[in-house]
mmCIF file of C-alpha atoms and ligand atoms in Angstrom:
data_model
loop_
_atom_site.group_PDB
_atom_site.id
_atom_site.type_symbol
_atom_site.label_atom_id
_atom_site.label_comp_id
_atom_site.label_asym_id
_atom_site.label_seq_id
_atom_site.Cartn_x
_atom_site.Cartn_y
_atom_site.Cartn_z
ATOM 1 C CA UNK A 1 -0.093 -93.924 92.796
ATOM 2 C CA UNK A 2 -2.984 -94.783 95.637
ATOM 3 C CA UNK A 3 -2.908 -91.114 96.505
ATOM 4 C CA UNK A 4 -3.061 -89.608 93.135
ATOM 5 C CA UNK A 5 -6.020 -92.020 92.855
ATOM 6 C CA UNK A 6 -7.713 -90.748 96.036
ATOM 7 C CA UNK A 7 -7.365 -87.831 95.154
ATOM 8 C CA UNK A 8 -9.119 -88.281 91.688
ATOM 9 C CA UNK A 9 -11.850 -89.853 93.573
ATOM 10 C CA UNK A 10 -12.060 -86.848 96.071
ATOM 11 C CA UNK A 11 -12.025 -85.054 93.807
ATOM 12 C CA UNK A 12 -15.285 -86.471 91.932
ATOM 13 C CA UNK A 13 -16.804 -86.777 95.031
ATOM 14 C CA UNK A 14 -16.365 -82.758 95.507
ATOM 15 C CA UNK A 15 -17.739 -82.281 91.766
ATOM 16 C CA UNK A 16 -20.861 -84.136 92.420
ATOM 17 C CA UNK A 17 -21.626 -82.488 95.804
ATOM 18 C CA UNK A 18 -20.741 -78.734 94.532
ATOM 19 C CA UNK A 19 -23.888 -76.554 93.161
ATOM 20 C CA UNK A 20 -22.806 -77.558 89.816
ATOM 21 C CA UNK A 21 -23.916 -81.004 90.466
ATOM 22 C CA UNK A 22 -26.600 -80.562 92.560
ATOM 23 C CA UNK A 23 -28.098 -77.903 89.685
ATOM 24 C CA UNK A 24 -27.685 -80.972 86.992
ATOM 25 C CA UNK A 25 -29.405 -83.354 89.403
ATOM 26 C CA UNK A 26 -32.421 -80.862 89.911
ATOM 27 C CA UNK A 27 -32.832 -79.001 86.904
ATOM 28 C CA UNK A 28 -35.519 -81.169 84.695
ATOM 29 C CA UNK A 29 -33.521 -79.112 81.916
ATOM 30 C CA UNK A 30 -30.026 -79.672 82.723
ATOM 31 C CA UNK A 31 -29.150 -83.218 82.151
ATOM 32 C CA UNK A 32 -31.322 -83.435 78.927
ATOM 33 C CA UNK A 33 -30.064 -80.381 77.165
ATOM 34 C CA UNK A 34 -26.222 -81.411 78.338
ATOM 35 C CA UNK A 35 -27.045 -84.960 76.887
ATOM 36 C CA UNK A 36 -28.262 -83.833 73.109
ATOM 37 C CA UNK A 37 -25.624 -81.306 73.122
ATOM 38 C CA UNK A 38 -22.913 -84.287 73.894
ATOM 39 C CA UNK A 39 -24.910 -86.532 70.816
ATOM 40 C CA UNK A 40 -24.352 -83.359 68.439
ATOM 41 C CA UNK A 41 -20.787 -83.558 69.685
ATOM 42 C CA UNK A 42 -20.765 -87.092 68.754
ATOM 43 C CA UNK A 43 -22.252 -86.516 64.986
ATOM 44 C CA UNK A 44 -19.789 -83.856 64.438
ATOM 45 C CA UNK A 45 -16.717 -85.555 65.780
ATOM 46 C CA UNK A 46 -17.531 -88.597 63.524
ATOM 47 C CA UNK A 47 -19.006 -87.015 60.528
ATOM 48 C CA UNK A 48 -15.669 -84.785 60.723
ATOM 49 C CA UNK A 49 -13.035 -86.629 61.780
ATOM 50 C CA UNK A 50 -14.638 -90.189 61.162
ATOM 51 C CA UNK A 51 -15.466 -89.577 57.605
ATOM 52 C CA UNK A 52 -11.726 -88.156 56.919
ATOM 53 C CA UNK A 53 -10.234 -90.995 58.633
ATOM 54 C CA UNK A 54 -12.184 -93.187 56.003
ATOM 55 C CA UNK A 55 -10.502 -91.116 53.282
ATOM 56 C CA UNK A 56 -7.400 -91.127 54.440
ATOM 57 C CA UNK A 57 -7.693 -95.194 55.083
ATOM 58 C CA UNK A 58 -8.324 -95.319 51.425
ATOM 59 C CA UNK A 59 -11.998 -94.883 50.594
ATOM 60 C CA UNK A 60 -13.448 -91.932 48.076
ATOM 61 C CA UNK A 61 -10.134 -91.223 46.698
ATOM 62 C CA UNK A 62 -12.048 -89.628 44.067
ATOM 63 C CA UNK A 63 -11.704 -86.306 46.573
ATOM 64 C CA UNK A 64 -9.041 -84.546 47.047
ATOM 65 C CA UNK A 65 -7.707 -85.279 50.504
ATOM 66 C CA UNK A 66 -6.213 -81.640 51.224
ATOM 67 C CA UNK A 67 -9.379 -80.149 50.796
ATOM 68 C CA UNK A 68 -11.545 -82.429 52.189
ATOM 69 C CA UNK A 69 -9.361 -82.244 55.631
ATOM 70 C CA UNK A 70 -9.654 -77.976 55.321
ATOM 71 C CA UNK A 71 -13.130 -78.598 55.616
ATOM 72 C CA UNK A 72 -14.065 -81.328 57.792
ATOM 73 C CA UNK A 73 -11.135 -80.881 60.490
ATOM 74 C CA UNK A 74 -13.562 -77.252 62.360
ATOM 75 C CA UNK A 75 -16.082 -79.850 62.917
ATOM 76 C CA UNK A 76 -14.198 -82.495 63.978
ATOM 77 C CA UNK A 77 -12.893 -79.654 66.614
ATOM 78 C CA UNK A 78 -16.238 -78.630 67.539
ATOM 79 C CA UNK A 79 -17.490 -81.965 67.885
ATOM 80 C CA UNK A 80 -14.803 -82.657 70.268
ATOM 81 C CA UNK A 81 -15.201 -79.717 72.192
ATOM 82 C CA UNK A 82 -19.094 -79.912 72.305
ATOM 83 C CA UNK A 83 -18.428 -83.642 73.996
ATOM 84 C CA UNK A 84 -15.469 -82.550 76.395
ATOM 85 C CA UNK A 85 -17.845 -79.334 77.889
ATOM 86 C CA UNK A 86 -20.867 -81.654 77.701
ATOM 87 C CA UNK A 87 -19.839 -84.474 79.234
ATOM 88 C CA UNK A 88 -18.379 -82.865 82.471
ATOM 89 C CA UNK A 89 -21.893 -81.349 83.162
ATOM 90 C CA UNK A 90 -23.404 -84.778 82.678
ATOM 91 C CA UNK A 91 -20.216 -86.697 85.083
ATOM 92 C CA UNK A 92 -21.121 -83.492 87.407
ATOM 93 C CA UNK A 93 -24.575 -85.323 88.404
ATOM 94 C CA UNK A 94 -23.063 -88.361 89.111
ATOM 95 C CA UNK A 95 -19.562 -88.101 89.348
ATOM 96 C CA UNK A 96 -18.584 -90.301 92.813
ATOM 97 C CA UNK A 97 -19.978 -93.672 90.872
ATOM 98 C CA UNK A 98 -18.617 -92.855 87.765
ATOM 99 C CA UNK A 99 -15.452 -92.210 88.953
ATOM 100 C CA UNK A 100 -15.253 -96.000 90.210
ATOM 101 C CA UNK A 101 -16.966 -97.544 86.873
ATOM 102 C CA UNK A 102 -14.821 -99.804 85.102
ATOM 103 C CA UNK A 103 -16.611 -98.647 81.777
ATOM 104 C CA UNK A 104 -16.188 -95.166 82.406
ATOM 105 C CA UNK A 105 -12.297 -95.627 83.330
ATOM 106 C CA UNK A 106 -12.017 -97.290 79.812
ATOM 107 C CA UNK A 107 -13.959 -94.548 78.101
ATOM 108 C CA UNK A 108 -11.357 -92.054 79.424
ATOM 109 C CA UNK A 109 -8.068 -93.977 78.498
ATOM 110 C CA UNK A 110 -9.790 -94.521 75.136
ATOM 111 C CA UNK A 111 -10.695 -90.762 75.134
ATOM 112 C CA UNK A 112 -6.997 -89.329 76.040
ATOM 113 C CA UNK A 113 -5.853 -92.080 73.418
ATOM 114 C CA UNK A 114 -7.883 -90.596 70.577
ATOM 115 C CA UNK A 115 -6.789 -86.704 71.398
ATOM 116 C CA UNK A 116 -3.237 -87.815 71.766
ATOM 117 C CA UNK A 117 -3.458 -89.655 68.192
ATOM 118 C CA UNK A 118 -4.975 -86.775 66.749
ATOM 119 C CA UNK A 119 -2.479 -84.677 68.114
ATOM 120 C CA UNK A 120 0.490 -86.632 66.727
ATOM 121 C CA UNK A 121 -1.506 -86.837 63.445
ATOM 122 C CA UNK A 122 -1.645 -83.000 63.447
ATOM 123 C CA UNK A 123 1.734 -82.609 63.964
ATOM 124 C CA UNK A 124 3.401 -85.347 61.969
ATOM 125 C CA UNK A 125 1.048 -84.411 58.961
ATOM 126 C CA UNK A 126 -1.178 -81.021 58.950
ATOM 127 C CA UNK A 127 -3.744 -80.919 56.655
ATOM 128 C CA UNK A 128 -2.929 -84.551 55.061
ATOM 129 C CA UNK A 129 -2.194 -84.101 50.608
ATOM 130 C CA UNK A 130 -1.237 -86.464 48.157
ATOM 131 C CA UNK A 131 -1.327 -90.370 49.195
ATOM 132 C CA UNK A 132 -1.342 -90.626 52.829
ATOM 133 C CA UNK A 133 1.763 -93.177 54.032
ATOM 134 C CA UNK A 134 0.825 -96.149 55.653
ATOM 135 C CA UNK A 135 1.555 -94.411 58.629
ATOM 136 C CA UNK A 136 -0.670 -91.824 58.317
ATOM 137 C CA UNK A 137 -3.115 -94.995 57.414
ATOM 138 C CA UNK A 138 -2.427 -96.296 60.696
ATOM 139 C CA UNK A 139 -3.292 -93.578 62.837
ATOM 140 C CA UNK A 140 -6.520 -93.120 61.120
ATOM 141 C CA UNK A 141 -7.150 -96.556 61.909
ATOM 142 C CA UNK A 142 -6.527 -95.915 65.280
ATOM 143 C CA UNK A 143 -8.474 -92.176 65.138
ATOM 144 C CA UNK A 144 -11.199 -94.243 63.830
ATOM 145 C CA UNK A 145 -11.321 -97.243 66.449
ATOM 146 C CA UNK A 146 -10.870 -95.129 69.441
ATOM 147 C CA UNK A 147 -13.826 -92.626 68.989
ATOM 148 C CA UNK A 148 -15.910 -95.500 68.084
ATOM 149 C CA UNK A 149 -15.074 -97.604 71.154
ATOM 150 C CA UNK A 150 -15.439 -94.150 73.113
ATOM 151 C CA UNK A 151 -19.104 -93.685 71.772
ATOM 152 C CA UNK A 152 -19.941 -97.034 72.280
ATOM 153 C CA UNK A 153 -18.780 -96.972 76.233
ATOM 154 C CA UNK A 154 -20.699 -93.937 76.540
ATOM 155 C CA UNK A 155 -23.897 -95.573 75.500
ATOM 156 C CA UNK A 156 -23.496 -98.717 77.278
ATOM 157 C CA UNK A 157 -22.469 -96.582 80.850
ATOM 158 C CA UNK A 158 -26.669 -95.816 80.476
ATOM 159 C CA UNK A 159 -26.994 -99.688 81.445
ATOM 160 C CA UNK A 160 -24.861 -99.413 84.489
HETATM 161 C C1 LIG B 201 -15.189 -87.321 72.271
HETATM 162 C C2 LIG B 201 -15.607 -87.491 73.458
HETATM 163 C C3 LIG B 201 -16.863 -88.233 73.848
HETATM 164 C C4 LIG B 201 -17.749 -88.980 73.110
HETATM 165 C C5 LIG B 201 -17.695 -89.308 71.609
HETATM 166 C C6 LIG B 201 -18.786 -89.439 74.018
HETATM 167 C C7 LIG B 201 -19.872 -90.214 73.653
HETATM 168 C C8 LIG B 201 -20.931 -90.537 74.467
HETATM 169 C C9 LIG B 201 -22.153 -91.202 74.066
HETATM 170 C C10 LIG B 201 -22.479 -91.683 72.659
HETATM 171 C C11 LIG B 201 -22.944 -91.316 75.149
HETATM 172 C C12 LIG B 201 -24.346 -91.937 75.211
HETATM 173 C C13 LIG B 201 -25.354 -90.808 75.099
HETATM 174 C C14 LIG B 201 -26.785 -91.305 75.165
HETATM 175 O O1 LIG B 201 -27.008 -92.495 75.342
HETATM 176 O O2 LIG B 201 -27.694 -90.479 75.037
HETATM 177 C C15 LIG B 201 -22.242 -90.723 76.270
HETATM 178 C C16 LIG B 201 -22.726 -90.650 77.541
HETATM 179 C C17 LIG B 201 -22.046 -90.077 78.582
HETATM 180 N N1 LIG B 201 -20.801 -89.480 78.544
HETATM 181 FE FE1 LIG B 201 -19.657 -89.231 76.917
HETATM 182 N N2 LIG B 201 -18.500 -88.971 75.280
HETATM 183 C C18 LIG B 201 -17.332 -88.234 75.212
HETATM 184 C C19 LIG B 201 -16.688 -87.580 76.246
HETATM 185 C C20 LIG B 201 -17.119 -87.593 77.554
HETATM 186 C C21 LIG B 201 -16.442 -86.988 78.669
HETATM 187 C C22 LIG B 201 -15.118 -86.220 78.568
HETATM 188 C C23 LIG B 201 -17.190 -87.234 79.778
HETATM 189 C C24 LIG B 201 -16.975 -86.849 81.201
HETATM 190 C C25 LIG B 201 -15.985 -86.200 81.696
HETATM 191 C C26 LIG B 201 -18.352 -87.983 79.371
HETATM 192 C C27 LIG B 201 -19.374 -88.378 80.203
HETATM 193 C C28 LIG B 201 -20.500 -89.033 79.820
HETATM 194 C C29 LIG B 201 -21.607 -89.354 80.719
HETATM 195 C C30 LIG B 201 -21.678 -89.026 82.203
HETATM 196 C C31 LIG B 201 -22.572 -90.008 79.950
HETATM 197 C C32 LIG B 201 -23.941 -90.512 80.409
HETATM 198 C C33 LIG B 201 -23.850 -91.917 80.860
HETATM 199 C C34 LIG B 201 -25.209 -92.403 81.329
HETATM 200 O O3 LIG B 201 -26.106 -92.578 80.473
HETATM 201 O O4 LIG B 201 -25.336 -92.602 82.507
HETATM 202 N N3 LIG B 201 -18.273 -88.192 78.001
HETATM 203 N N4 LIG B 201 -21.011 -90.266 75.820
#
């Protein structure tokens, strides 16, 4: 288990000292333009996925579910994907002490957490119809909590 770990951590350290790091640590560009893309990742992922978790938890049930989830679920996707991309350029610049940050060890459990629920959600239930079940219910709970606890980690790593 040590080794895997020192190997994670070598591996950061490599990230940070390779031109890609070195290019986000110079550029004046870089880091800002990775930063507001991985905010627009943010809005997406919860105005996607957050906002269908709330229906599926209950709320607005004057909309139909099905069709709601057709055509919030691409954003929710780019959102995602926007963050992932983004926030390796921004770890790039940094990566040795982030690797060792207690708050950015949480934000990546929490992270794999929320893709592996949504996942399982995707599988167990597609594009969600009808009344969700209360487990459905629960995992939408959990969607919901999890990419809010990863946004908020990702803030509060700024006051490291
Ligand atoms: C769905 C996935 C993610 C969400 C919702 C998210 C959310 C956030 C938020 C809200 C911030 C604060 C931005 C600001 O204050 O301007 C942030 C910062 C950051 N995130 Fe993420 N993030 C995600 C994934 C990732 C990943 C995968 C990485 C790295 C591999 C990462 C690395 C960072 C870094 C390095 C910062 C800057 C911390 C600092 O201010 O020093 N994020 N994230």
């Amino acid at each position: 288990m040590e080794e895997v770990w020192g190997s994670i951590v070598e591996a950061a350290r490599g990230l940070e000292g390779s031109p890609l790091g070195a290019f986000m640590r110079r550029s004046p560009m870089a880091y800002p333009a990775a930063n507001l893309v991985h905010l627009a990742g943010l809005v997406m992922l919860l105005g996607g996925i957050g906002a269908l978790d709330l229906r599926v938890l209950g709320l607005g049930r004057a909309v139909p579910l099905s069709a709601l989830s057709r055509y919030l679920t691409p954003f929710g996707l780019i959102g995602i994907a926007f963050s992932l991309i983004s926030g390796g350029f921004m770890f790039a610049a940094d990566a040795g002490a982030l690797i060792n940050s207690r708050m950015f060890q949480a934000k990546m459990a929490i992270l794999v957490v929320g893709l592996l629920n949504a996942v399982a959600f995707r599988g167990l239930f597609g594009d969600p119809g009808g009344e969700p079940s209360f487990g459905a219910r629960a995992m939408a709970g959990v969607s919901l909590l999890s990419w809010i606890a990863v946004a908020a980690l990702g803030r509060l790593l700024g006051y490291l």
